[in-house]
JSON list of C-alpha atoms in Angstrom, two decimals:
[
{"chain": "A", "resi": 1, "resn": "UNK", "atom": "CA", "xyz": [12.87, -36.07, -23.19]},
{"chain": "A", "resi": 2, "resn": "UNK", "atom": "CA", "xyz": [9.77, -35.14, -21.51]},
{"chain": "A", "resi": 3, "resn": "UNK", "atom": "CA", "xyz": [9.89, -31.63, -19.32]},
{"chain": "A", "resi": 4, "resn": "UNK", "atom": "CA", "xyz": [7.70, -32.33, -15.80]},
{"chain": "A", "resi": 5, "resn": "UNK", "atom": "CA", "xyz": [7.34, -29.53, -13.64]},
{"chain": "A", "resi": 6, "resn": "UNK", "atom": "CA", "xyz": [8.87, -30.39, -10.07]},
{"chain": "A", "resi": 7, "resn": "UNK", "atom": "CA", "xyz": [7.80, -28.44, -6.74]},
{"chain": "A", "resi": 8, "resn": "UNK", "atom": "CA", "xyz": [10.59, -26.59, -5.02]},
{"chain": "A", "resi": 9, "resn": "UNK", "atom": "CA", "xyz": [10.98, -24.54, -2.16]},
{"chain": "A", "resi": 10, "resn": "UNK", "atom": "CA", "xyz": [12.82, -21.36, -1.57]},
{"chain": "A", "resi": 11, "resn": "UNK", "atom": "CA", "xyz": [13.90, -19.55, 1.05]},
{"chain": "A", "resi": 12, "resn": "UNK", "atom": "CA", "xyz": [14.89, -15.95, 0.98]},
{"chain": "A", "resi": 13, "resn": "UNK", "atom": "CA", "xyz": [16.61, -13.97, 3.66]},
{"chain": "A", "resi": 14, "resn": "UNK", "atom": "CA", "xyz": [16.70, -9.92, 3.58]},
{"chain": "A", "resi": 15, "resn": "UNK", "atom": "CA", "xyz": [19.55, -9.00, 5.85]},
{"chain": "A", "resi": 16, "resn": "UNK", "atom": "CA", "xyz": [20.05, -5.40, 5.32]},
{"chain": "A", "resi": 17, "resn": "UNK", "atom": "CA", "xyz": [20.16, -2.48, 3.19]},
{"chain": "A", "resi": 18, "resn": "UNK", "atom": "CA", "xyz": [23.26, 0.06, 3.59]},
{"chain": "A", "resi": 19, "resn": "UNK", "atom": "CA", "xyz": [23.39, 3.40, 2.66]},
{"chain": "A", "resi": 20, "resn": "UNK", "atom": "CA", "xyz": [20.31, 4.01, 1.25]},
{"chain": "A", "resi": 21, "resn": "UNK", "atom": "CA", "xyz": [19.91, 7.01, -0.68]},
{"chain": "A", "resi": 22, "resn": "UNK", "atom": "CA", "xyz": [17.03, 10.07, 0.20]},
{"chain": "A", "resi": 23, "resn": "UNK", "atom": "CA", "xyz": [15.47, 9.81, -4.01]},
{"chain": "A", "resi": 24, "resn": "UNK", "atom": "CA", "xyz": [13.04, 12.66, -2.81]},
{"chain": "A", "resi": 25, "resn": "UNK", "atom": "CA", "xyz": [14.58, 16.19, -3.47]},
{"chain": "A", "resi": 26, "resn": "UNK", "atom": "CA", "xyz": [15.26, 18.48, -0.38]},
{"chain": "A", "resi": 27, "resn": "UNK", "atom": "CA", "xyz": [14.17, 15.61, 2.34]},
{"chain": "A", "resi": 28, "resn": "UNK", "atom": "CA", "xyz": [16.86, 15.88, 4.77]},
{"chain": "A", "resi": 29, "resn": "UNK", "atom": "CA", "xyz": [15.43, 13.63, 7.48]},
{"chain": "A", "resi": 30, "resn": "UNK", "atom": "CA", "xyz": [15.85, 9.44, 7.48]},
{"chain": "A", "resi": 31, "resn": "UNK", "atom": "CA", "xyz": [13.18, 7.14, 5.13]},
{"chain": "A", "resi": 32, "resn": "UNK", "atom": "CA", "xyz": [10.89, 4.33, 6.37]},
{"chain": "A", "resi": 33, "resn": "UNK", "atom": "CA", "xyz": [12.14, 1.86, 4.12]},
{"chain": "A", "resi": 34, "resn": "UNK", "atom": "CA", "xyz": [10.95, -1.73, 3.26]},
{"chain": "A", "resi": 35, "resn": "UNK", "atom": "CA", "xyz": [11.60, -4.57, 0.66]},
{"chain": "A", "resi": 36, "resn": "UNK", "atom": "CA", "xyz": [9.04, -5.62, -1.72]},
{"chain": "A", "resi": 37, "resn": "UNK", "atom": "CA", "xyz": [9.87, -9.42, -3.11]},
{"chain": "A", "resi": 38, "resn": "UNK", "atom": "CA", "xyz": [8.41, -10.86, -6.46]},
{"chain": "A", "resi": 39, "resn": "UNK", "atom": "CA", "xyz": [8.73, -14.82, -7.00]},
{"chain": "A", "resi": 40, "resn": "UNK", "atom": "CA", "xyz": [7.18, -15.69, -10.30]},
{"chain": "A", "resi": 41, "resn": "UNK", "atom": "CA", "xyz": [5.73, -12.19, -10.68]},
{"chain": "A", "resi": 42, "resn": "UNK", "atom": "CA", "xyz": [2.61, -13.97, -8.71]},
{"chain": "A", "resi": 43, "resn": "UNK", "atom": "CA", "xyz": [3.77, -14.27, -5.04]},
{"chain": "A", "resi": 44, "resn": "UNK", "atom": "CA", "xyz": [4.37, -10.61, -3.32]},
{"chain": "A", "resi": 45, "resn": "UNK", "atom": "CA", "xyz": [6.06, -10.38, 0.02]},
{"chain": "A", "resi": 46, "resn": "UNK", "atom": "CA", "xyz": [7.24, -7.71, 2.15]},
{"chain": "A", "resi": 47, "resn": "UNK", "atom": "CA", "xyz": [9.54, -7.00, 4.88]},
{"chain": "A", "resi": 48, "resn": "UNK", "atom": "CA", "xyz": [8.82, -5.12, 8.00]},
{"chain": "A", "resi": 49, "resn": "UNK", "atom": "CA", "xyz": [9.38, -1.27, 7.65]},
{"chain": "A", "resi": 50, "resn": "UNK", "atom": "CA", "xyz": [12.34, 0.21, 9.67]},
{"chain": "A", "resi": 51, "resn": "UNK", "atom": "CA", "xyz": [11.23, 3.86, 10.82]},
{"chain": "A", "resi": 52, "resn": "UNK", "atom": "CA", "xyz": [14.04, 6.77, 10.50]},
{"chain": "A", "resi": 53, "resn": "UNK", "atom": "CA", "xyz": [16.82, 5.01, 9.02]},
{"chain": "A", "resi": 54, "resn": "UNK", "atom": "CA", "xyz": [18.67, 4.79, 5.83]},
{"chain": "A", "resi": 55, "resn": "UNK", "atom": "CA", "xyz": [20.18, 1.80, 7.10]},
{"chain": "A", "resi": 56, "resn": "UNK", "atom": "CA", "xyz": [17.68, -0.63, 7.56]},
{"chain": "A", "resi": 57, "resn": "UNK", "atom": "CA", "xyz": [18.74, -4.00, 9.22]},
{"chain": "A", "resi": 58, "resn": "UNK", "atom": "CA", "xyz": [15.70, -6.89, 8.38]},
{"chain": "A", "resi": 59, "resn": "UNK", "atom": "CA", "xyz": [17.01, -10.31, 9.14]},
{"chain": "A", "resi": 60, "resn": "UNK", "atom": "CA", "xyz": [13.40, -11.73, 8.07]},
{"chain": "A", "resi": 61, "resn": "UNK", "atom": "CA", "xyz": [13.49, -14.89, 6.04]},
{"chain": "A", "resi": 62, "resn": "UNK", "atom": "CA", "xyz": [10.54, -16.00, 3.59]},
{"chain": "A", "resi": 63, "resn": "UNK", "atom": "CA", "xyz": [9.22, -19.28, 1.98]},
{"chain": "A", "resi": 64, "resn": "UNK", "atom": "CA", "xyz": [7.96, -19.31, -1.34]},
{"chain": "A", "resi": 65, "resn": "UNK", "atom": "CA", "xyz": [6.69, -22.36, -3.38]},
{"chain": "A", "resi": 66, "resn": "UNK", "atom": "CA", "xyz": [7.57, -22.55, -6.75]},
{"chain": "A", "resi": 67, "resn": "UNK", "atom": "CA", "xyz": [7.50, -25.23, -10.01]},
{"chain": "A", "resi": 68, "resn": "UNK", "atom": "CA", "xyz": [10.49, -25.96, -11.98]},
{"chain": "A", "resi": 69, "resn": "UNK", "atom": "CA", "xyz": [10.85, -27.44, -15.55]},
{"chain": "A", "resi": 70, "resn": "UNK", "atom": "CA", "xyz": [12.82, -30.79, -15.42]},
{"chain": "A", "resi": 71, "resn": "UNK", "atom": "CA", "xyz": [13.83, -32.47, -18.20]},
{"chain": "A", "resi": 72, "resn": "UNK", "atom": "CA", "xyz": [13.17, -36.16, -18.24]}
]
């Protein structure tokens, strides 16, 4: 069997984070989060940033093009 590499698309959704913990020592107030995403550890995407909450809600979808191995 011969491995090809076949094109695929996927689609990732961020909905929302809950609860997300204050890492930085004696800050009291809400963080500014935002997700990073890594396909491949070549494409980089990132969500919005949600200001004053530690319960960010995205909803943001993203495309990434990617190769799989496919045995023939």
């Amino acid at each position: 069997e011969k491995p090809i590499l076949v094109p695929l698309t996927v689609r990732l959704m961020v909905v929302e984070v809950r609860n997300l913990p204050n890492l930085q020592r004696g800050f009291k107030e809400a963080l500014n989060p935002y997700v990073k995403l890594c396909v491949s550890g070549e494409q980089h995407k990132s969500t919005s940033v949600k200001f004053n909450t530690n319960n960010p809600v995205y909803n943001e979808a993203f495309i990434f093009n990617i190769c799989a191995i496919k045995s023939v």
